[in-house]
Coordinates of C-alpha atoms in Angstrom, one line a residue:
M104 CA 37.4 5.4 -46.8
Y105 CA 37.9 8.2 -44.3
D106 CA 38.0 11.1 -46.8
N107 CA 34.3 11.9 -46.3
F108 CA 34.3 11.8 -42.5
D109 CA 33.3 15.0 -40.8
I110 CA 35.0 16.5 -37.8
C111 CA 32.5 17.3 -35.2
D112 CA 32.3 18.7 -31.6
M113 CA 32.1 16.2 -28.8
P114 CA 31.0 18.0 -25.6
L115 CA 32.9 16.6 -22.7
S116 CA 30.3 17.9 -20.2
L117 CA 28.4 14.8 -21.1
K118 CA 29.8 11.9 -19.0
S119 CA 29.3 9.4 -21.8
N120 CA 31.3 11.5 -24.2
R121 CA 34.1 12.1 -21.7
T122 CA 34.3 8.3 -21.0
R123 CA 34.5 7.6 -24.8
V124 CA 37.3 10.2 -25.3
E125 CA 39.3 9.0 -22.3
R126 CA 39.1 5.4 -23.5
F127 CA 40.1 6.4 -27.0
L128 CA 43.1 8.4 -25.8
A129 CA 44.2 5.6 -23.4
D130 CA 44.2 3.2 -26.3
N131 CA 46.6 5.5 -28.0
G132 CA 48.9 6.0 -25.1
L133 CA 47.5 9.4 -24.0
R134 CA 45.3 10.8 -21.3
L135 CA 42.7 13.5 -21.3
E136 CA 43.9 16.9 -20.1
D137 CA 41.9 20.1 -19.4
V138 CA 40.4 21.3 -22.7
D139 CA 37.7 23.9 -23.6
Y140 CA 36.7 22.1 -26.8
Y141 CA 37.2 18.6 -28.2
A142 CA 36.5 17.4 -31.7
V143 CA 36.4 13.9 -33.2
A144 CA 35.6 11.9 -36.3
T145 CA 33.9 8.6 -35.9
D146 CA 33.4 5.5 -38.1
D147 CA 30.0 4.0 -39.1
D148 CA 29.9 2.1 -35.8
G149 CA 30.4 5.2 -33.7
N150 CA 34.0 4.5 -32.8
I151 CA 36.3 7.5 -32.6
V152 CA 39.0 7.3 -35.2
V153 CA 40.7 10.7 -34.7
G154 CA 40.3 13.3 -31.9
G155 CA 41.9 16.5 -30.6
G156 CA 41.2 19.4 -28.3
L157 CA 41.8 23.0 -27.6
Q158 CA 42.5 24.9 -24.4
G159 CA 42.7 28.5 -25.3
N160 CA 45.2 28.7 -28.2
V161 CA 46.8 25.3 -27.4
I162 CA 46.0 22.2 -29.4
K163 CA 46.0 19.2 -27.0
C164 CA 45.2 15.5 -26.8
I165 CA 45.7 14.7 -30.5
A166 CA 45.3 11.0 -31.2
V167 CA 44.7 9.1 -34.4
G168 CA 43.4 5.5 -34.4
E169 CA 45.7 2.9 -36.0
A170 CA 43.3 2.3 -38.9
A171 CA 43.3 6.0 -39.8
R172 CA 47.0 6.8 -39.5
E173 CA 47.7 6.6 -43.2
T174 CA 44.8 8.8 -44.2
G175 CA 44.5 12.6 -44.3
L176 CA 42.2 12.7 -41.3
S177 CA 44.8 14.0 -38.9
N178 CA 45.5 17.0 -41.2
K179 CA 41.8 17.6 -41.5
L180 CA 41.4 17.6 -37.7
I181 CA 44.3 19.9 -37.1
S182 CA 43.0 22.3 -39.7
H183 CA 39.6 22.3 -38.0
L184 CA 41.2 23.0 -34.6
I185 CA 43.3 25.8 -36.1
T186 CA 40.1 27.4 -37.6
M187 CA 38.3 27.1 -34.2
A188 CA 41.3 28.8 -32.4
T189 CA 41.5 31.5 -35.0
Q190 CA 37.8 32.3 -34.8
Q191 CA 38.3 32.7 -31.0
G192 CA 40.9 35.4 -31.7
A193 CA 44.1 33.4 -31.3
E194 CA 47.0 35.0 -33.2
T195 CA 49.5 32.2 -32.3
I196 CA 48.5 28.6 -32.0
K197 CA 50.6 26.1 -30.1
V198 CA 50.5 22.3 -29.9
Y199 CA 52.0 19.6 -27.7
T200 CA 52.8 16.5 -29.7
K201 CA 54.9 13.4 -29.6
P202 CA 58.3 13.6 -31.4
E203 CA 57.1 11.2 -34.1
N204 CA 54.4 13.7 -35.1
L205 CA 56.9 16.5 -35.7
M206 CA 56.8 16.2 -39.5
V207 CA 53.0 16.3 -39.6
F208 CA 52.8 19.6 -37.8
Q209 CA 55.8 21.1 -39.7
S210 CA 54.0 20.4 -42.9
M211 CA 51.2 22.6 -41.6
G212 CA 53.4 25.5 -40.7
F213 CA 54.3 24.8 -37.1
T214 CA 57.8 25.3 -35.8
A215 CA 59.3 23.4 -32.8
I216 CA 60.2 25.7 -30.0
A217 CA 61.0 23.2 -27.3
K218 CA 61.8 19.5 -27.2
S219 CA 62.0 16.7 -24.7
P220 CA 62.3 12.9 -25.1
C221 CA 58.5 12.5 -24.8
A222 CA 57.0 15.6 -26.3
V223 CA 57.6 18.6 -28.6
L224 CA 56.1 22.0 -28.2
M225 CA 55.4 23.7 -31.5
E226 CA 53.7 26.9 -32.6
N227 CA 52.6 28.9 -35.6
G228 CA 51.3 32.5 -36.0
V229 CA 52.5 36.0 -35.8
K230 CA 53.1 36.6 -32.1
G231 CA 55.2 33.7 -30.9
I232 CA 58.4 33.1 -29.2
G233 CA 60.2 35.5 -31.6
N234 CA 57.9 38.4 -30.4
Y235 CA 58.9 37.7 -26.8
T236 CA 62.6 37.4 -27.5
S237 CA 62.5 40.7 -29.4
Y238 CA 61.1 42.3 -26.3
L239 CA 63.9 40.7 -24.2
K240 CA 66.6 42.0 -26.5
R241 CA 65.2 45.5 -26.2
V242 CA 65.3 45.2 -22.4
R243 CA 68.9 44.0 -22.6
G244 CA 70.0 46.8 -24.9
N245 CA 73.8 46.9 -25.2
R246 CA 74.6 44.9 -22.0
P247 CA 77.2 42.2 -22.6
D248 CA 76.8 38.5 -22.1
G249 CA 77.3 37.1 -18.6
A250 CA 74.1 38.2 -16.9
A251 CA 72.1 36.2 -14.4
A252 CA 68.4 35.5 -14.1
I253 CA 65.8 34.4 -11.6
V254 CA 62.3 33.2 -12.6
M255 CA 59.8 33.7 -9.8
N256 CA 56.1 33.5 -9.2
A257 CA 56.1 35.5 -6.0
N258 CA 52.6 34.6 -4.9
P259 CA 53.0 36.9 -3.0
F260 CA 56.5 38.5 -2.8
T261 CA 58.1 37.6 0.5
L262 CA 61.2 38.3 2.5
G263 CA 62.5 35.0 1.0
H264 CA 62.2 36.3 -2.5
R265 CA 63.9 39.6 -1.5
Y266 CA 66.7 37.6 0.1
L267 CA 67.2 35.5 -3.0
I268 CA 67.3 38.6 -5.2
N269 CA 69.7 40.4 -2.9
Q270 CA 72.1 37.5 -2.7
A271 CA 72.1 37.0 -6.5
A272 CA 72.5 40.8 -7.1
Q273 CA 75.6 40.9 -5.0
E274 CA 77.3 38.3 -7.3
A275 CA 75.9 39.3 -10.7
T276 CA 76.8 42.2 -12.9
T277 CA 73.2 42.3 -14.3
L278 CA 70.4 40.3 -12.8
Y279 CA 67.1 39.8 -14.6
V280 CA 64.1 38.9 -12.5
I281 CA 61.4 37.3 -14.7
A282 CA 57.9 37.3 -13.3
V283 CA 55.8 34.2 -14.0
R284 CA 52.8 35.3 -16.2
E285 CA 49.6 33.6 -15.2
D286 CA 46.4 34.4 -13.3
R287 CA 45.8 31.0 -11.6
S288 CA 47.6 32.1 -8.5
T289 CA 46.0 33.8 -5.5
F290 CA 47.6 37.1 -6.5
R291 CA 47.2 38.1 -10.1
Y292 CA 50.1 38.6 -12.5
S293 CA 49.7 42.4 -12.5
E294 CA 49.9 42.4 -8.7
R295 CA 52.9 40.0 -8.5
L296 CA 54.8 42.0 -11.1
A297 CA 54.2 45.2 -9.3
M298 CA 55.3 43.7 -6.0
I299 CA 58.6 42.5 -7.5
Q300 CA 59.1 45.9 -9.2
A301 CA 58.5 47.8 -5.9
A302 CA 60.9 45.5 -4.0
C303 CA 63.7 45.9 -6.6
E304 CA 63.4 49.6 -7.1
E305 CA 66.6 50.5 -5.3
L306 CA 68.8 47.7 -6.7
D307 CA 70.6 49.4 -9.6
N308 CA 71.8 46.2 -11.3
V309 CA 68.4 44.4 -11.1
I310 CA 66.0 44.6 -14.0
V311 CA 62.5 43.2 -13.6
V312 CA 61.3 41.5 -16.8
E313 CA 57.7 40.8 -17.8
G314 CA 56.7 37.2 -18.0
S315 CA 55.2 35.3 -21.0
D316 CA 53.7 32.0 -22.0
Y317 CA 57.3 30.8 -22.3
A318 CA 58.5 30.6 -18.7
I319 CA 56.7 28.4 -16.1
S320 CA 53.3 29.0 -17.5
D321 CA 50.1 27.0 -18.1
L322 CA 51.6 26.3 -21.5
T323 CA 55.1 25.1 -20.6
F324 CA 54.6 23.8 -17.1
P325 CA 50.9 23.1 -16.4
T326 CA 51.7 20.7 -13.6
Y327 CA 53.3 23.5 -11.6
F328 CA 49.9 24.9 -10.9
L329 CA 48.6 21.6 -9.7
K330 CA 51.5 21.3 -7.2
Q331 CA 51.8 17.5 -7.6
V332 CA 54.5 15.3 -9.2
T333 CA 53.0 13.2 -11.9
D334 CA 54.4 11.1 -14.8
A335 CA 54.0 14.2 -17.0
T336 CA 56.0 16.5 -14.7
D337 CA 59.5 15.7 -16.0
T338 CA 58.3 16.3 -19.6
H339 CA 56.8 19.7 -18.7
I340 CA 59.9 20.7 -16.7
T341 CA 62.2 19.7 -19.6
L342 CA 60.2 21.7 -22.1
D343 CA 60.2 24.7 -19.8
L344 CA 64.0 24.5 -19.3
D345 CA 64.6 23.9 -23.0
L346 CA 62.7 27.1 -23.8
F347 CA 64.7 29.0 -21.3
A348 CA 68.0 27.7 -22.5
C349 CA 67.4 28.0 -26.2
H350 CA 65.4 31.3 -26.4
I351 CA 65.2 33.4 -23.2
A352 CA 68.8 33.1 -21.9
P353 CA 70.4 33.9 -25.3
A354 CA 68.1 36.9 -25.8
L355 CA 69.2 38.4 -22.4
G356 CA 72.8 37.2 -22.5
V357 CA 72.2 35.0 -19.4
T358 CA 74.9 32.5 -18.4
T359 CA 73.8 31.9 -14.7
R360 CA 70.4 31.1 -13.3
Y361 CA 69.8 31.5 -9.5
V362 CA 67.2 29.5 -7.6
G363 CA 66.2 29.2 -4.0
S364 CA 66.7 25.8 -2.3
E365 CA 63.5 23.9 -1.8
P366 CA 63.2 21.8 1.4
I367 CA 59.4 21.5 1.4
D368 CA 57.7 21.4 -2.0
A369 CA 58.4 18.2 -3.9
L370 CA 57.5 19.7 -7.3
T371 CA 59.8 22.7 -7.0
A372 CA 62.5 20.4 -5.6
R373 CA 62.2 18.2 -8.8
Y374 CA 62.3 21.3 -11.0
N375 CA 65.5 22.5 -9.3
Q376 CA 67.1 19.0 -9.6
L377 CA 66.4 18.9 -13.4
M378 CA 67.6 22.5 -13.7
H379 CA 71.0 21.5 -12.3
E380 CA 71.1 18.5 -14.7
Q381 CA 70.0 20.2 -17.9
L382 CA 71.0 23.9 -18.0
P383 CA 74.8 23.3 -17.7
K384 CA 74.5 21.3 -20.9
H385 CA 73.6 24.6 -22.6
G386 CA 76.4 26.5 -20.9
I387 CA 74.2 28.0 -18.2
A388 CA 75.4 27.6 -14.6
V389 CA 72.9 27.0 -11.9
K390 CA 73.4 28.5 -8.4
A391 CA 71.2 27.5 -5.5
I392 CA 70.8 30.0 -2.6
V393 CA 69.8 28.4 0.8
R394 CA 66.3 29.6 1.7
F395 CA 65.8 32.5 4.0
V396 CA 64.7 31.2 7.5
L397 CA 62.6 33.1 10.0
D398 CA 61.8 31.8 13.5
G399 CA 63.3 28.4 12.6
S400 CA 61.2 27.9 9.4
P401 CA 61.9 28.7 5.7
V402 CA 59.9 31.8 4.6
S403 CA 57.6 30.8 1.8
A404 CA 54.6 32.3 -0.1
S405 CA 52.5 29.4 1.0
R406 CA 53.1 30.4 4.7
V407 CA 51.9 33.9 3.8
R408 CA 48.8 32.6 2.1
Q409 CA 48.0 30.3 5.0
S410 CA 48.3 33.2 7.4
L411 CA 45.8 35.2 5.2
A412 CA 43.5 32.2 5.1
D413 CA 43.7 32.1 8.9
G414 CA 42.7 35.8 9.0
S415 CA 45.9 37.1 10.4
L416 CA 47.5 40.2 8.9
A417 CA 50.2 40.3 11.6
L418 CA 51.5 36.8 10.8
A419 CA 51.4 37.4 7.1
S420 CA 53.1 40.8 7.3
A421 CA 56.0 39.4 9.3
L422 CA 57.0 37.3 6.3
V423 CA 56.9 40.0 3.6
P424 CA 58.6 43.4 2.9
Q425 CA 56.4 46.5 3.5
T426 CA 56.0 46.9 -0.2
T427 CA 53.9 43.8 -0.2
E428 CA 51.6 44.7 2.7
P429 CA 49.1 46.8 0.7
Y430 CA 48.3 43.7 -1.5
L431 CA 47.7 41.5 1.6
I432 CA 45.3 44.1 3.1
A433 CA 43.4 44.4 -0.2
H434 CA 43.0 40.6 -0.4
L435 CA 41.8 40.4 3.1
A436 CA 39.1 42.9 2.3
C437 CA 37.9 40.7 -0.6
D438 CA 38.2 37.6 1.6
A439 CA 35.9 39.2 4.2
L440 CA 33.3 40.1 1.5
R441 CA 33.5 36.5 0.2
T442 CA 33.2 35.0 3.7
E443 CA 30.0 37.1 4.3
L444 CA 28.6 36.1 0.9
N445 CA 29.3 32.4 1.5
T446 CA 27.8 32.4 5.0
T447 CA 24.7 30.1 4.6
P448 CA 21.9 30.3 5.5
K449 CA 21.2 34.0 5.8
P450 CA 17.8 35.8 6.1
G451 CA 16.8 37.6 3.0
L452 CA 20.4 37.8 1.6
V453 CA 22.2 36.2 -1.2
D454 CA 24.0 33.0 -0.1
R455 CA 25.0 29.6 -1.5
N456 CA 21.5 28.3 -1.3
D457 CA 19.4 31.1 -2.8
N458 CA 19.1 34.8 -3.8
G459 CA 17.3 35.9 -0.6
A460 CA 14.9 38.7 -1.3
H461 CA 16.8 39.8 -4.4
R462 CA 15.6 39.3 -7.9
D463 CA 18.6 41.0 -9.6
M464 CA 21.5 39.3 -7.7
D465 CA 22.8 35.8 -7.2
L466 CA 26.0 34.2 -5.9
R467 CA 27.8 34.4 -9.3
L468 CA 27.0 38.1 -9.8
M469 CA 28.1 38.9 -6.2
N470 CA 31.4 37.1 -6.8
K471 CA 32.0 39.0 -10.0
S472 CA 31.4 42.2 -8.1
I473 CA 34.0 41.3 -5.5
D474 CA 36.5 40.4 -8.2
S475 CA 35.9 43.8 -9.9
L476 CA 36.6 45.7 -6.6
L477 CA 40.0 44.0 -5.8
P478 CA 42.1 46.3 -8.1
Y479 CA 40.6 49.3 -6.4
F480 CA 41.1 48.1 -2.9
I481 CA 44.8 47.6 -4.0
R482 CA 44.9 51.2 -5.3
L483 CA 43.4 52.5 -2.0
A484 CA 45.9 50.4 0.0
L485 CA 48.8 51.6 -2.1
Y486 CA 47.6 55.2 -1.7
G487 CA 47.2 54.7 2.1
H488 CA 50.7 53.2 2.2
R489 CA 52.3 56.2 0.4
C490 CA 50.5 58.6 2.7
G491 CA 51.6 56.6 5.8
E492 CA 55.2 56.7 4.7
N493 CA 55.0 60.5 4.5
Y494 CA 52.9 60.8 7.6
E495 CA 50.1 62.6 5.6
V496 CA 46.4 62.3 6.1
P497 CA 44.9 60.8 2.8
D498 CA 43.1 63.4 0.7
A499 CA 39.3 62.7 0.4
C500 CA 39.3 63.9 -3.2
E501 CA 41.7 61.2 -4.2
V502 CA 39.9 58.6 -2.1
R503 CA 36.6 59.6 -3.7
R504 CA 38.1 59.5 -7.2
I505 CA 39.3 55.9 -6.7
G506 CA 36.0 55.0 -5.1
L507 CA 34.0 56.3 -8.0
E508 CA 36.1 54.4 -10.5
A509 CA 35.6 51.3 -8.4
E510 CA 31.8 51.8 -8.4
E511 CA 31.9 52.2 -12.1
A512 CA 33.9 48.9 -12.5
M513 CA 31.5 47.2 -10.2
L514 CA 28.4 48.3 -12.2
N515 CA 30.1 47.3 -15.4
A516 CA 30.8 43.9 -14.0
T517 CA 27.2 43.4 -12.7
G518 CA 25.3 44.9 -15.6
G519 CA 24.3 48.0 -13.6
V520 CA 23.3 46.1 -10.4
N521 CA 24.3 47.8 -7.1
T522 CA 25.8 44.8 -5.4
H523 CA 28.5 46.4 -3.1
R524 CA 28.2 50.2 -3.1
G525 CA 27.8 50.3 0.7
A526 CA 30.5 47.8 1.4
L527 CA 32.8 49.6 -1.0
F528 CA 32.6 52.7 1.1
S529 CA 33.3 51.1 4.5
M530 CA 35.7 48.5 3.3
G531 CA 37.5 51.1 1.1
L532 CA 38.0 53.5 4.0
T533 CA 39.3 50.7 6.2
T534 CA 41.6 49.3 3.6
L535 CA 43.1 52.8 3.2
A536 CA 43.5 53.2 6.9
A537 CA 45.0 49.8 7.6
A538 CA 47.6 50.3 4.9
W539 CA 48.5 53.7 6.4
C540 CA 48.8 52.3 9.8
S541 CA 50.9 49.3 8.6
T542 CA 53.7 51.7 7.7
R543 CA 53.9 52.9 11.3
D544 CA 53.8 49.7 13.3
V545 CA 54.5 46.0 12.9
S546 CA 50.9 45.2 13.8
V547 CA 48.0 47.6 13.3
G548 CA 46.2 48.8 16.4
S549 CA 42.5 49.5 16.8
K550 CA 43.0 53.1 18.2
Q551 CA 45.1 54.3 15.3
L552 CA 42.9 52.5 12.8
R553 CA 39.7 54.2 14.1
E554 CA 41.4 57.6 14.3
L555 CA 42.4 57.5 10.6
I556 CA 39.0 56.2 9.5
M557 CA 37.4 59.2 11.3
Q558 CA 39.9 61.7 9.9
V559 CA 39.3 60.6 6.3
A560 CA 35.5 60.1 6.7
G561 CA 35.3 63.5 8.3
Q562 CA 36.2 65.1 4.9
F563 CA 33.2 63.6 3.2
S564 CA 29.7 65.2 2.8
P565 CA 26.4 63.2 2.7
T566 CA 25.3 61.9 -0.7
A567 CA 21.9 63.3 -1.4
G568 CA 19.2 61.2 -3.0
T569 CA 20.3 57.8 -1.9
H570 CA 18.0 55.4 -0.1
G571 CA 20.3 55.5 2.9
N572 CA 20.4 59.3 3.1
D573 CA 16.6 59.4 2.7
A574 CA 16.2 57.0 5.7
V575 CA 18.6 59.1 7.8
N576 CA 16.7 62.3 7.1
A577 CA 13.3 60.8 7.6
H578 CA 13.9 58.7 10.8
R579 CA 16.9 60.3 12.4
V580 CA 18.9 57.0 12.3
I581 CA 22.6 56.8 12.0
G582 CA 23.7 56.3 8.3
A583 CA 26.8 54.8 6.8
L584 CA 28.8 58.1 6.7
D585 CA 28.0 59.0 10.3
L586 CA 29.1 55.5 11.4
A587 CA 32.4 56.0 9.6
K588 CA 32.9 59.5 11.0
A589 CA 32.4 58.1 14.5
G590 CA 34.9 55.3 13.8
Y591 CA 32.4 52.5 14.0
P592 CA 32.1 52.5 17.8
Q593 CA 29.7 49.6 18.1
L594 CA 31.9 47.4 15.9
F595 CA 34.9 47.9 18.2
S596 CA 33.1 47.9 21.5
D597 CA 30.5 45.1 20.8
W598 CA 30.5 43.3 17.5
L599 CA 34.3 42.5 17.3
P600 CA 34.6 41.1 20.8
A601 CA 31.3 39.2 20.4
Y602 CA 32.6 37.7 17.1
Q603 CA 35.9 36.6 18.8
G604 CA 33.8 34.9 21.5
Y605 CA 31.6 33.2 18.8
L606 CA 34.8 31.9 17.1
A607 CA 36.0 30.4 20.4
D608 CA 32.6 28.8 21.0
D609 CA 31.7 27.5 17.6
A610 CA 33.6 28.8 14.5
S611 CA 31.1 27.2 12.1
T612 CA 28.2 29.4 13.2
A613 CA 30.3 32.5 14.2
P614 CA 29.4 34.6 11.1
H615 CA 25.7 33.7 11.4
R616 CA 25.5 34.8 15.0
L617 CA 27.5 38.0 14.2
L618 CA 25.0 38.8 11.5
L619 CA 22.1 38.4 13.9
L620 CA 23.8 40.5 16.6
I621 CA 24.3 43.3 14.1
M622 CA 20.8 43.0 12.8
S623 CA 19.5 43.3 16.3
Q624 CA 21.4 46.6 16.9
L625 CA 21.8 48.4 13.6
D626 CA 19.2 50.6 12.1
D627 CA 19.6 49.1 8.7
T628 CA 18.7 51.7 6.1
N629 CA 18.3 48.9 3.5
V630 CA 15.5 47.3 5.6
I631 CA 13.9 50.7 6.3
H632 CA 13.9 51.5 2.6
R633 CA 12.2 48.2 1.7
V634 CA 9.6 47.8 4.5
G635 CA 9.6 51.0 6.6
Y636 CA 10.9 52.0 10.0
E637 CA 8.4 50.1 12.2
Q638 CA 8.9 46.8 10.4
A639 CA 12.7 47.4 10.6
Q640 CA 12.3 47.6 14.4
Q641 CA 10.5 44.2 14.3
V642 CA 13.4 42.8 12.3
K643 CA 15.8 43.9 15.1
R644 CA 13.6 42.2 17.8
E645 CA 13.4 38.9 15.7
A646 CA 17.1 38.9 15.2
R647 CA 17.7 39.2 18.9
E648 CA 15.3 36.4 19.7
L649 CA 17.0 34.1 17.2
L650 CA 20.5 35.0 18.4
D651 CA 19.5 34.0 22.0
N652 CA 18.3 30.6 20.8
Y653 CA 20.2 30.0 17.5
T654 CA 19.5 27.0 15.4
E655 CA 20.0 26.6 11.7
P656 CA 16.4 25.5 10.9
A657 CA 15.2 28.7 12.6
M658 CA 17.6 30.7 10.4
Q659 CA 16.3 29.0 7.4
Q660 CA 12.7 29.8 8.4
M661 CA 13.6 33.4 8.9
N662 CA 15.1 33.4 5.4
R663 CA 11.8 32.1 4.0
D664 CA 9.8 34.7 5.9
Y665 CA 12.1 37.6 4.8
I666 CA 12.0 36.5 1.2
A667 CA 8.2 36.6 1.3
L668 CA 8.3 40.0 3.1
N669 CA 11.0 41.5 0.7
I670 CA 13.3 42.1 3.6
S671 CA 17.1 42.2 3.0
P672 CA 19.4 43.4 5.7
G673 CA 22.1 44.5 3.3
G674 CA 23.5 47.2 5.7
S675 CA 24.0 44.5 8.4
A676 CA 25.7 42.3 5.8
D677 CA 28.1 45.1 5.0
M678 CA 28.9 45.5 8.7
V679 CA 29.5 41.7 9.0
A680 CA 32.1 41.9 6.2
L681 CA 33.7 45.0 7.8
T682 CA 33.9 43.3 11.2
L683 CA 35.5 40.2 9.7
F684 CA 37.9 42.4 7.8
I685 CA 38.9 44.4 10.9
H686 CA 39.3 41.2 12.9
S687 CA 41.8 39.9 10.3
I688 CA 43.7 43.3 10.4
L689 CA 44.0 43.3 14.1
N690 CA 44.6 39.6 14.5

């Protein structure tokens, strides 16, 4: 009776659909997980009789109602999901299923790659676990069995990670450090891999290995990224450890796995506990290294991230090796841009409420722009760091080359809209300078930061034909390049101290008041270009008046007025972001 039933999409964005699917899965002993797509077949009364979902290339949440279990509907559903995944470009398709469904998926070409009492992980396709183990065997080369391994996320790489590696390297003949491959963490996989590689460069017996879907990933251990212990956690951990024991360890000749002790995080502690229980059954010893402690507390990546969230480079830098610092600085630059963007309300500028006086920009586009700039801030920070180590002044030609590539990436991300060209210049210079200075001192000082900004900016010539340069020439105002060449004197003498006072007074309105202060003092070439010099002076007066008697309703009214007048103080917004950034560098 089910042969003619069609498999159709059931969008879970509709609350009624989600409720029906959740109820259906619950009736079959399952729960709904994150999926991008869900498909079902229903009977004549609209009841779901079979359903399954996709998240990327992973088939999930497969359930077959009791009445349909002896039919071919499950095969029809799986074939449909395989087709959907293939059409989306998946070369390897994976599935979680209950052990009792093993035969069903084997009959459709799937192979079990990891098992636990409650679930089996299976896959089919051309680039599966065999592809990764082939890579691992190439990395191993002719090295004998008896190696050790560490699997680490390093989000970011800390003194604690370095201590763990150093301790293990002293005991192991060969130590493989496997970087967790995922981009859900604060620091992207490419950044974390590079941090680990840089920190291990001088350790002859340590080999950094690329990660995969097969070691603490969204695939094998999704609850790791939720950081909570659930009834699914043990199953995910067991699958992850089974993959390591049966595939990764043999390919590398690993007989020992090192792990840092975990006194804080319950999920990691449970992972370590099950590792001690399960890996020895496969002939793999587990050795726990007591966590590295600084100032009475274990050093952790979460402490570093909290210090960054608190806007303190000094506190974060104290917990990481110097090779990690450029990444911290680059992230603080993007954090400052995002804080300025999210400050709401703002007059004439894009914020969380509206697009201000812009018709070609919105919050989503501005966030895409910031994301596109992060890799280039990292490159500038790394370049500044290298120059600082050699005590060399960065070369403007190299800085310009990276900046132009960043601008191209930004324009590609935004469809040609100039979202952050001005901010890229000021933030890029400061990122470079901060990374240079961080190699000389434990904490960066304002004097040396300003001096290096001036030295590098002094190598640049004005860019002809820009709106800012036209305003500079026509009205004798100070443009972005001249501000940089002077080392942003107002920022250090006025804006930064004022912002620190605003924070102490009322942190929730501090960015708003900083913006008004800068608007009241800066000859904003964006405003001059849009409405002329005289109107720009009126904007400065209005900003001063509102700053003296700040209220949110008045700021909202200014926003409405400036939208109507096509006024957008973009230059002031850039200086807000720069002030926030420098505050975090010096803090």
